[in-house]
JSON list of C-alpha atoms in Angstrom, two decimals:
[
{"chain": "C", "resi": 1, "resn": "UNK", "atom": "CA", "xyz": [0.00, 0.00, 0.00]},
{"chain": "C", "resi": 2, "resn": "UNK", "atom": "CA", "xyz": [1.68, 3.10, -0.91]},
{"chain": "C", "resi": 3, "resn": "UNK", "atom": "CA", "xyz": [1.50, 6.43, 0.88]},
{"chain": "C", "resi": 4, "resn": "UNK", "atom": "CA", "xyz": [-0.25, 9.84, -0.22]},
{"chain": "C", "resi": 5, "resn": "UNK", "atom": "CA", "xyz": [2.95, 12.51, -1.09]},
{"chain": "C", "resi": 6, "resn": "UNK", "atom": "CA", "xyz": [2.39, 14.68, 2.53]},
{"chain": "C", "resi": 7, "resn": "UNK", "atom": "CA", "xyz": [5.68, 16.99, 1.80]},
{"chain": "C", "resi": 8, "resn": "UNK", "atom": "CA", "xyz": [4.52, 19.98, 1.03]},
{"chain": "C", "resi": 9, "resn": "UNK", "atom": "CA", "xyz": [4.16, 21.78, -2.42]},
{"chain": "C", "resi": 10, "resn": "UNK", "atom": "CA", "xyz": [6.59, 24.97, -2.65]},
{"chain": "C", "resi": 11, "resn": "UNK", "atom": "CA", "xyz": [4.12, 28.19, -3.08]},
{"chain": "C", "resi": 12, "resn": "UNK", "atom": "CA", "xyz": [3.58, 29.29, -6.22]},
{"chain": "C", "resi": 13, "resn": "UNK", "atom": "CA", "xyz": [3.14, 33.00, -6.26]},
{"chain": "C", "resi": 14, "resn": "UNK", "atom": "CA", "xyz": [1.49, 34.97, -8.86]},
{"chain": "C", "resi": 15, "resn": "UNK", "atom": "CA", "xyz": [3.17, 36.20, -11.70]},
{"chain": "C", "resi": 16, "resn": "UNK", "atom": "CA", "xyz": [3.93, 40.34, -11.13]},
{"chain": "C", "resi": 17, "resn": "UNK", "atom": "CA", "xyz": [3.81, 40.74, -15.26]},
{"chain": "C", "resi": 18, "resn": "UNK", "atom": "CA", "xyz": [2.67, 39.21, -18.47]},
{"chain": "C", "resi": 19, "resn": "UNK", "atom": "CA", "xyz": [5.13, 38.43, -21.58]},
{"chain": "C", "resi": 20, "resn": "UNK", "atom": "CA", "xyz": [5.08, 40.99, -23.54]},
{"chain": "C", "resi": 21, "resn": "UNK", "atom": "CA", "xyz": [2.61, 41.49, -26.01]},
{"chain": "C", "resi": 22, "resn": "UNK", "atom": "CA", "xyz": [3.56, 41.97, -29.54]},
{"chain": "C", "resi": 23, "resn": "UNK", "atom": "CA", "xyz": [0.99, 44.59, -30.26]},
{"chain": "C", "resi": 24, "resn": "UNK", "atom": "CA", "xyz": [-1.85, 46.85, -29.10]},
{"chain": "C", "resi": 25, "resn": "UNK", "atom": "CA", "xyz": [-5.19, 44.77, -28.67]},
{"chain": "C", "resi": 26, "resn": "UNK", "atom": "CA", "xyz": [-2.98, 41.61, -27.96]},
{"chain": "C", "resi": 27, "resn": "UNK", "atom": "CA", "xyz": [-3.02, 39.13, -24.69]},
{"chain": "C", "resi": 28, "resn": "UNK", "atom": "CA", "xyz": [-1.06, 36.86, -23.68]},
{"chain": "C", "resi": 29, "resn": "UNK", "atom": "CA", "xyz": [-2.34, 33.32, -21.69]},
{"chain": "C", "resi": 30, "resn": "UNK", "atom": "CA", "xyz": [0.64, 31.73, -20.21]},
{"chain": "C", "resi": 31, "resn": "UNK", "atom": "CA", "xyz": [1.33, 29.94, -16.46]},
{"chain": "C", "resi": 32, "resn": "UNK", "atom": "CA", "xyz": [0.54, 26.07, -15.98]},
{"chain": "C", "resi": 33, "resn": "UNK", "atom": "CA", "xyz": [-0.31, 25.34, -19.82]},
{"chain": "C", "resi": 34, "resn": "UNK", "atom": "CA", "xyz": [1.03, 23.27, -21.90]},
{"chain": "C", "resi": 35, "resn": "UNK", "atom": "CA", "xyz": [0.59, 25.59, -24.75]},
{"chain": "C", "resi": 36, "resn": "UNK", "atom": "CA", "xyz": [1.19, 29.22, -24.66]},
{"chain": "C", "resi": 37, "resn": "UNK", "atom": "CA", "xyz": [-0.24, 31.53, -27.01]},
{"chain": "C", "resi": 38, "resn": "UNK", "atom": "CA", "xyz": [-0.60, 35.02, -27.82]},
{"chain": "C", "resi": 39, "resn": "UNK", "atom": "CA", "xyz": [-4.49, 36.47, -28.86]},
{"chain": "C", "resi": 40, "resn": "UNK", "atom": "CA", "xyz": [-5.69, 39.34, -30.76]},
{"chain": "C", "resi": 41, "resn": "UNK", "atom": "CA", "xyz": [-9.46, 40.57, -30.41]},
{"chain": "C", "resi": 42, "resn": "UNK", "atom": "CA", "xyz": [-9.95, 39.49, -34.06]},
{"chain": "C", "resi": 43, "resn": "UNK", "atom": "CA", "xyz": [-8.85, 35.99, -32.82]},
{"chain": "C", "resi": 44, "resn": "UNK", "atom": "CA", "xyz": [-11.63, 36.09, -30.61]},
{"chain": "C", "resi": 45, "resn": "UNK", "atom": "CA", "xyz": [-14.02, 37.03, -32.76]},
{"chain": "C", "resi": 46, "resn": "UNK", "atom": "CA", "xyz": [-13.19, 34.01, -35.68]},
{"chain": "C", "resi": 47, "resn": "UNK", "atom": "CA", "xyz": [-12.45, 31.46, -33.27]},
{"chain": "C", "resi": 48, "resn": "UNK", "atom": "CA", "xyz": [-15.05, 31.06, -30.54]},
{"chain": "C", "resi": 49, "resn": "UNK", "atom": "CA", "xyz": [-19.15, 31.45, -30.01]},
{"chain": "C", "resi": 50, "resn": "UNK", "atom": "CA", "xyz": [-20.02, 35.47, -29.31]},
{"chain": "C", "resi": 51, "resn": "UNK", "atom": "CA", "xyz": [-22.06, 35.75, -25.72]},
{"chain": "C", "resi": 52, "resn": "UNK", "atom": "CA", "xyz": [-24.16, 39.26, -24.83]},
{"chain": "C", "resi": 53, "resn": "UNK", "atom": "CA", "xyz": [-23.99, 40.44, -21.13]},
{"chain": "C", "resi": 54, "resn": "UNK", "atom": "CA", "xyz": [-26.32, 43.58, -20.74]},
{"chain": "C", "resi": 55, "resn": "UNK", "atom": "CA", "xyz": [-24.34, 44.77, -17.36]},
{"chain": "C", "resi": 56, "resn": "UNK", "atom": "CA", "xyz": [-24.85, 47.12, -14.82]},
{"chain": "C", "resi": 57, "resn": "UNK", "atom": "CA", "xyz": [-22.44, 47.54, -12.05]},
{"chain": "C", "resi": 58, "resn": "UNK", "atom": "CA", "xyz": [-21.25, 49.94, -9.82]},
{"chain": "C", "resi": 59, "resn": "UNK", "atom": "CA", "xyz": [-17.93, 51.79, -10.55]},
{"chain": "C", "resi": 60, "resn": "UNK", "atom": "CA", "xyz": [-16.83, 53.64, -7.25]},
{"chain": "C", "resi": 61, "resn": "UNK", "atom": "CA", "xyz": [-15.40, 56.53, -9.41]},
{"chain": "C", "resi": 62, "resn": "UNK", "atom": "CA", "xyz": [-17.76, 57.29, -11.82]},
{"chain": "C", "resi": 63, "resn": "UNK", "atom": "CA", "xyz": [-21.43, 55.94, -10.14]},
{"chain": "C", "resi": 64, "resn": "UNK", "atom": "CA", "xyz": [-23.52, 52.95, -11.64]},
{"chain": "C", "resi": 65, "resn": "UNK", "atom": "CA", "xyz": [-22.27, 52.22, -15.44]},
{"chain": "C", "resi": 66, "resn": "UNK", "atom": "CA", "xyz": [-24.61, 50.55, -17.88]},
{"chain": "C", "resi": 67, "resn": "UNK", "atom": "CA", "xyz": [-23.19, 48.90, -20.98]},
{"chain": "C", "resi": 68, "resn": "UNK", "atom": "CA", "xyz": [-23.67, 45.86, -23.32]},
{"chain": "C", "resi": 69, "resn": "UNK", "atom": "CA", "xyz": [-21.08, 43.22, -23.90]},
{"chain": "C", "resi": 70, "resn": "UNK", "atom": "CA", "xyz": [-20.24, 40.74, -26.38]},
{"chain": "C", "resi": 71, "resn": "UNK", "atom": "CA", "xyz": [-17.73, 38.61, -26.96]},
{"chain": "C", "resi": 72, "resn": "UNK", "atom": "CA", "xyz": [-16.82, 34.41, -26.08]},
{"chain": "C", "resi": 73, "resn": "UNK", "atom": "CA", "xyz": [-16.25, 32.66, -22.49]},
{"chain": "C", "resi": 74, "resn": "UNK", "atom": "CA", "xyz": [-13.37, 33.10, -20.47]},
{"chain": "C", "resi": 75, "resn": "UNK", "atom": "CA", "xyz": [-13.21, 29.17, -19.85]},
{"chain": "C", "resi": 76, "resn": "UNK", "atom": "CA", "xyz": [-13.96, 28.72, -23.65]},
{"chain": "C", "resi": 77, "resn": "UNK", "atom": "CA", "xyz": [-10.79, 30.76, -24.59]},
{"chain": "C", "resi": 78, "resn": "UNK", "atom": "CA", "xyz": [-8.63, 29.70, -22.19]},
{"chain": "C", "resi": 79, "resn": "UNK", "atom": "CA", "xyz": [-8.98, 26.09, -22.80]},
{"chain": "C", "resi": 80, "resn": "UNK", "atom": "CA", "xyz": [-6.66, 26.88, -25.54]},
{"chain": "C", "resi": 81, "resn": "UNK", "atom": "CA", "xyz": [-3.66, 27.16, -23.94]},
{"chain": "C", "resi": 82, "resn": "UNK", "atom": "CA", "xyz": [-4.21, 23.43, -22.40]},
{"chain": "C", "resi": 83, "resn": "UNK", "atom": "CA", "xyz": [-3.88, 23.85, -18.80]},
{"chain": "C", "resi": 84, "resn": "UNK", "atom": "CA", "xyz": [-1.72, 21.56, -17.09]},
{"chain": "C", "resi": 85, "resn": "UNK", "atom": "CA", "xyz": [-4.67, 19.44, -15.30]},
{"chain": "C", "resi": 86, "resn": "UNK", "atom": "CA", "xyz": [-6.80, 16.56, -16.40]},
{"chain": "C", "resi": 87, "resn": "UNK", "atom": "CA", "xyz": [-9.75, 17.86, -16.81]},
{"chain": "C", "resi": 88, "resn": "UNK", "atom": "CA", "xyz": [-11.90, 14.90, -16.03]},
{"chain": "C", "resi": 89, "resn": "UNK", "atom": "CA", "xyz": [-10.44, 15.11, -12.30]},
{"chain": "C", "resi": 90, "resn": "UNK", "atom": "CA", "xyz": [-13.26, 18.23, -11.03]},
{"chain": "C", "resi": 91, "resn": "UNK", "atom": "CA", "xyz": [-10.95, 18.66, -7.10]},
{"chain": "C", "resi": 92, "resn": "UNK", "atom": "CA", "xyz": [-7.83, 18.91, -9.89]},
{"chain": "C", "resi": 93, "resn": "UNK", "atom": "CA", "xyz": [-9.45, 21.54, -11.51]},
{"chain": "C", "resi": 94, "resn": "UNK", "atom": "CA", "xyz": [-10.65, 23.52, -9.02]},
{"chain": "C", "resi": 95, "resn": "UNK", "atom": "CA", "xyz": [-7.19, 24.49, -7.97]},
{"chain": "C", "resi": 96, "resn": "UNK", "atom": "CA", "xyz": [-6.71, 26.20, -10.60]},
{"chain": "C", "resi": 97, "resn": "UNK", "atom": "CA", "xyz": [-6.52, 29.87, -10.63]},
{"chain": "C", "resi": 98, "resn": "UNK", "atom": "CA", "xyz": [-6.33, 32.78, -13.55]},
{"chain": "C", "resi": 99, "resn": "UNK", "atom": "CA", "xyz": [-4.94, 36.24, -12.61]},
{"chain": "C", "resi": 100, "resn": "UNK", "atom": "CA", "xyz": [-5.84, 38.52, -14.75]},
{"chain": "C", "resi": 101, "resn": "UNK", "atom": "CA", "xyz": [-3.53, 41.63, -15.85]},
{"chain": "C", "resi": 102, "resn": "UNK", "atom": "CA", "xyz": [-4.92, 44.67, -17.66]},
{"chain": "C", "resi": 103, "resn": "UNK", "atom": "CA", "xyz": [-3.08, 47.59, -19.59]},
{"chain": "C", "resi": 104, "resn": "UNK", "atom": "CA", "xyz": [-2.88, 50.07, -17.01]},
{"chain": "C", "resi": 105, "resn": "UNK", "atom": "CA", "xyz": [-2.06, 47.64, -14.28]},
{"chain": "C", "resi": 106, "resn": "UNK", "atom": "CA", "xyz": [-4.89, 46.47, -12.44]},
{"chain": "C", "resi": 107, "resn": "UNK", "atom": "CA", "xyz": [-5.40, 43.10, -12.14]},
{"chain": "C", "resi": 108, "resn": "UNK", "atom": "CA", "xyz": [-7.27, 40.43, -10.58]},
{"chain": "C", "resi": 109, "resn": "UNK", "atom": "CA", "xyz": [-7.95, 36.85, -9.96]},
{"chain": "C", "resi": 110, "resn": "UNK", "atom": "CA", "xyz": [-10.93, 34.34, -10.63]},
{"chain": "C", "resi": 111, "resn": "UNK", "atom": "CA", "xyz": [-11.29, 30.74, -9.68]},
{"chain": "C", "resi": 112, "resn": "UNK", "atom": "CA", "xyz": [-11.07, 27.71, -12.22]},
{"chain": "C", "resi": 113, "resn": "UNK", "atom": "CA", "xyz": [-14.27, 26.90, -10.55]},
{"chain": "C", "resi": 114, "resn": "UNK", "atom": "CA", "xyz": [-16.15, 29.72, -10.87]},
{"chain": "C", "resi": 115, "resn": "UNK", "atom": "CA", "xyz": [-15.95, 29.38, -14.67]},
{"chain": "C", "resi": 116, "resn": "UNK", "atom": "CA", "xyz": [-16.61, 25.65, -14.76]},
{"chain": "C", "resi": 117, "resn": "UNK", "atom": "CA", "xyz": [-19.63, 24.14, -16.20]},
{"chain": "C", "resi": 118, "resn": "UNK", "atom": "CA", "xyz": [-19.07, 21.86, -13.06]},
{"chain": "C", "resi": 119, "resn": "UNK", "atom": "CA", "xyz": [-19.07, 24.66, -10.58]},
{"chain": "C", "resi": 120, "resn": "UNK", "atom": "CA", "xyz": [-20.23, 28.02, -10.53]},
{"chain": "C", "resi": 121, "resn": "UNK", "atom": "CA", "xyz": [-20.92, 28.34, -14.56]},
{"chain": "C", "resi": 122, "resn": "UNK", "atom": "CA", "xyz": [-20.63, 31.97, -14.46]},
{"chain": "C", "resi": 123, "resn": "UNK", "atom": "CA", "xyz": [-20.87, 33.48, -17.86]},
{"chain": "C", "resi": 124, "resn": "UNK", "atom": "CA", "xyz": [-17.07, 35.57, -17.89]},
{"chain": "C", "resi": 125, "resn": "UNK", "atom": "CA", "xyz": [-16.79, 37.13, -21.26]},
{"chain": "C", "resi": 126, "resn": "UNK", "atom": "CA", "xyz": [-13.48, 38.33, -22.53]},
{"chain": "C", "resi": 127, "resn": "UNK", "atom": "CA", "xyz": [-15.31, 41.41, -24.67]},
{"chain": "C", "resi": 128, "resn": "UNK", "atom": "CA", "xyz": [-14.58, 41.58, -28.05]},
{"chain": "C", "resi": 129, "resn": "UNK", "atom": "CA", "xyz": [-17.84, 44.96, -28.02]},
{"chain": "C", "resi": 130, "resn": "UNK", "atom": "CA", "xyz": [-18.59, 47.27, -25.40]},
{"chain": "C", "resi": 131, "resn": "UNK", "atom": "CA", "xyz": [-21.92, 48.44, -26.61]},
{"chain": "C", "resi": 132, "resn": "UNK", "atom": "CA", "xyz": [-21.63, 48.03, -30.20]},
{"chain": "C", "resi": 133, "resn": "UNK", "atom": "CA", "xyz": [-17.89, 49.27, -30.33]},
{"chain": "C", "resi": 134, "resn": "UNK", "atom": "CA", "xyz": [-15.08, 46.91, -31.63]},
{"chain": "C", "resi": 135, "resn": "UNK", "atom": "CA", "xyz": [-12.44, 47.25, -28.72]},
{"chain": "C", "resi": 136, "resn": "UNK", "atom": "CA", "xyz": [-9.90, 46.12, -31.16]},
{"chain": "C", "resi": 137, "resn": "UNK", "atom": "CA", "xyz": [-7.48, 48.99, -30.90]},
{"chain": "C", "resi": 138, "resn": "UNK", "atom": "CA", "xyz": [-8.56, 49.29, -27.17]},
{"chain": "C", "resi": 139, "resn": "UNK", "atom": "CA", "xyz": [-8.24, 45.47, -26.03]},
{"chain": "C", "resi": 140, "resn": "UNK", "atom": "CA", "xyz": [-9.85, 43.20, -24.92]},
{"chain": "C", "resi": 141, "resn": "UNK", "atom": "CA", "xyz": [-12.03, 43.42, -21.86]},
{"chain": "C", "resi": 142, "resn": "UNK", "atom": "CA", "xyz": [-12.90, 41.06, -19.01]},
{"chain": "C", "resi": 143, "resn": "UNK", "atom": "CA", "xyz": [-16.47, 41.06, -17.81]},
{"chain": "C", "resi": 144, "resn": "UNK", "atom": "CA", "xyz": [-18.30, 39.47, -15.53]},
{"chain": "C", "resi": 145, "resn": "UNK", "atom": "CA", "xyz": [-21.39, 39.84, -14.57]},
{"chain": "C", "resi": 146, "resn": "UNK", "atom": "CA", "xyz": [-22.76, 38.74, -11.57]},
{"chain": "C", "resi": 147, "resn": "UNK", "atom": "CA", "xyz": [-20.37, 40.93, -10.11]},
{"chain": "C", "resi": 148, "resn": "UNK", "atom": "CA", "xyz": [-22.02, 43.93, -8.42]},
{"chain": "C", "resi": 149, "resn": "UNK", "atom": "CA", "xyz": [-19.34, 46.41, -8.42]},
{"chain": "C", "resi": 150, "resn": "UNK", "atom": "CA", "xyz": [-16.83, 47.01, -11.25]},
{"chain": "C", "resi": 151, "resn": "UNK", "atom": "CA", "xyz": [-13.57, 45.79, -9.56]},
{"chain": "C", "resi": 152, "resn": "UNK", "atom": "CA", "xyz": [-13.22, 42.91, -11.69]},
{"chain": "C", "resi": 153, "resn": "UNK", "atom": "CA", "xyz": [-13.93, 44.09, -15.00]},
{"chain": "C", "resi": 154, "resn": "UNK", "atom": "CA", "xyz": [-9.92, 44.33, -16.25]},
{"chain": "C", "resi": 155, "resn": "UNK", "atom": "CA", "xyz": [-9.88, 46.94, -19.51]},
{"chain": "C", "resi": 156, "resn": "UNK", "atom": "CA", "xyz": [-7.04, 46.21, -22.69]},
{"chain": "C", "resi": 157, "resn": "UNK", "atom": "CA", "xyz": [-6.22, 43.04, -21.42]},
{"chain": "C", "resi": 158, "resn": "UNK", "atom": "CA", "xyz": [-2.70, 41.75, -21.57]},
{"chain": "C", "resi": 159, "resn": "UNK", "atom": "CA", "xyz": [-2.19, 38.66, -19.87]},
{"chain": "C", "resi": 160, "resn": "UNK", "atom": "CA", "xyz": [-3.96, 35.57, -18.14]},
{"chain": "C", "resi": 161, "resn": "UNK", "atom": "CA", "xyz": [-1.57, 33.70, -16.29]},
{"chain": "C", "resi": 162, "resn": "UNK", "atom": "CA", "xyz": [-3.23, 29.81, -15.40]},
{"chain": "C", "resi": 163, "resn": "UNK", "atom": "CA", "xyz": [-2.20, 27.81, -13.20]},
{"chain": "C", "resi": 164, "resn": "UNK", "atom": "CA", "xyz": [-2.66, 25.72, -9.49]},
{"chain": "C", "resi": 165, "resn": "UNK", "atom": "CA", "xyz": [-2.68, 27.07, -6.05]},
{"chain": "C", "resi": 166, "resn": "UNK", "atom": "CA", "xyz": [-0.47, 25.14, -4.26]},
{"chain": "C", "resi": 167, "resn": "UNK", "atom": "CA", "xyz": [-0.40, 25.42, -0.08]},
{"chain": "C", "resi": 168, "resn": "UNK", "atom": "CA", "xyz": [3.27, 25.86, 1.54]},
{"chain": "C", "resi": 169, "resn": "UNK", "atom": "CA", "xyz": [3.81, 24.79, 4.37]},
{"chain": "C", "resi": 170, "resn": "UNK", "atom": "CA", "xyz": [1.54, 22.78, 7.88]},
{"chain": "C", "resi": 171, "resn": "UNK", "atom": "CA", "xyz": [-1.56, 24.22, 8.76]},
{"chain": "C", "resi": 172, "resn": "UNK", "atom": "CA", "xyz": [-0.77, 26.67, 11.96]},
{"chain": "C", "resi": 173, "resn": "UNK", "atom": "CA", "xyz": [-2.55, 24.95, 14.76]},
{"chain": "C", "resi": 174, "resn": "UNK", "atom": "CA", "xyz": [-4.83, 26.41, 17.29]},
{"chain": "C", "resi": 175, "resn": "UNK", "atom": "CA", "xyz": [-3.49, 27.90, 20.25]}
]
């Protein structure tokens, strides 16, 4: 009978850039794949099924913001880089992460699961139109939804690192 691997896996922090891109209106997804690749917004447009969000959300800045959104899944697109996980294993996959970097620097990160069919489904759109406006010289635009406020909505997108979250370290115990 063998034994479960207990050591523990050495963190693996977030990436603090993306590769650079090659051009304007370019992305790269990277991380835990086995296949890199660099995007355009036209790419997105040939190569995957367009989704409509009609969003409202709160931007702390500027006050409630209306707009309509099209363009394909997050979790369709970045199934083509071939994350390092086999996807018919779902506690594999949900320890997956994707951080999210935008043009002017903000960033943020989603769950594998919250994109997967499996889990939370949610409909993430990587916008290809922001109310009937090709963002093509502006980039590419993460979107999602369900989200109340506007924190997670990442303008000109430039990079989605994938890849596992991986705990360092025992558990502290309880004093």
């Amino acid at each position: 009978m063998s034994r479960p691997n207990t050591a523990p896996h050495p963190p693996h922090p977030l990436p603090t850039a993306a590769p650079a891109a090659a051009r304007a209106g370019t992305f790269a997804l990277w991380g835990d794949v086995a296949h890199p690749v660099t995007l355009t917004v036209a790419d997105l447009r040939q190569g995957w099924e367009e989704h409509r969000a009609e969003v409202v959300f709160d931007c702390a800045t500027a006050g409630p913001q209306r707009h309509v959104f099209a363009g394909p899944l997050l979790r369709d697109v970045v199934t083509v880089a071939r994350p390092r996980f086999d996807p018919a294993r779902r506690k594999e996959r949900s320890r997956f992460l994707l951080a999210v970097r935008g043009g002017d620097g903000h960033h943020t990160v989603l769950s594998w699961a919250e994109i997967d069919a499996d889990f939370g489904d949610a409909p993430v759109l990587l916008a290809t139109r922001m109310d009937d406006q090709d963002l093509d010289a502006a980039g590419t635009q993460l979107v999602v939804p369900s989200d109340r406020c506007g924190a997670r909505y990442v303008s000109a997108v430039t990079g989605i690192w994938i890849g596992a979250h991986r705990l360092a370290g025992a558990v502290p115990s309880e004093a």
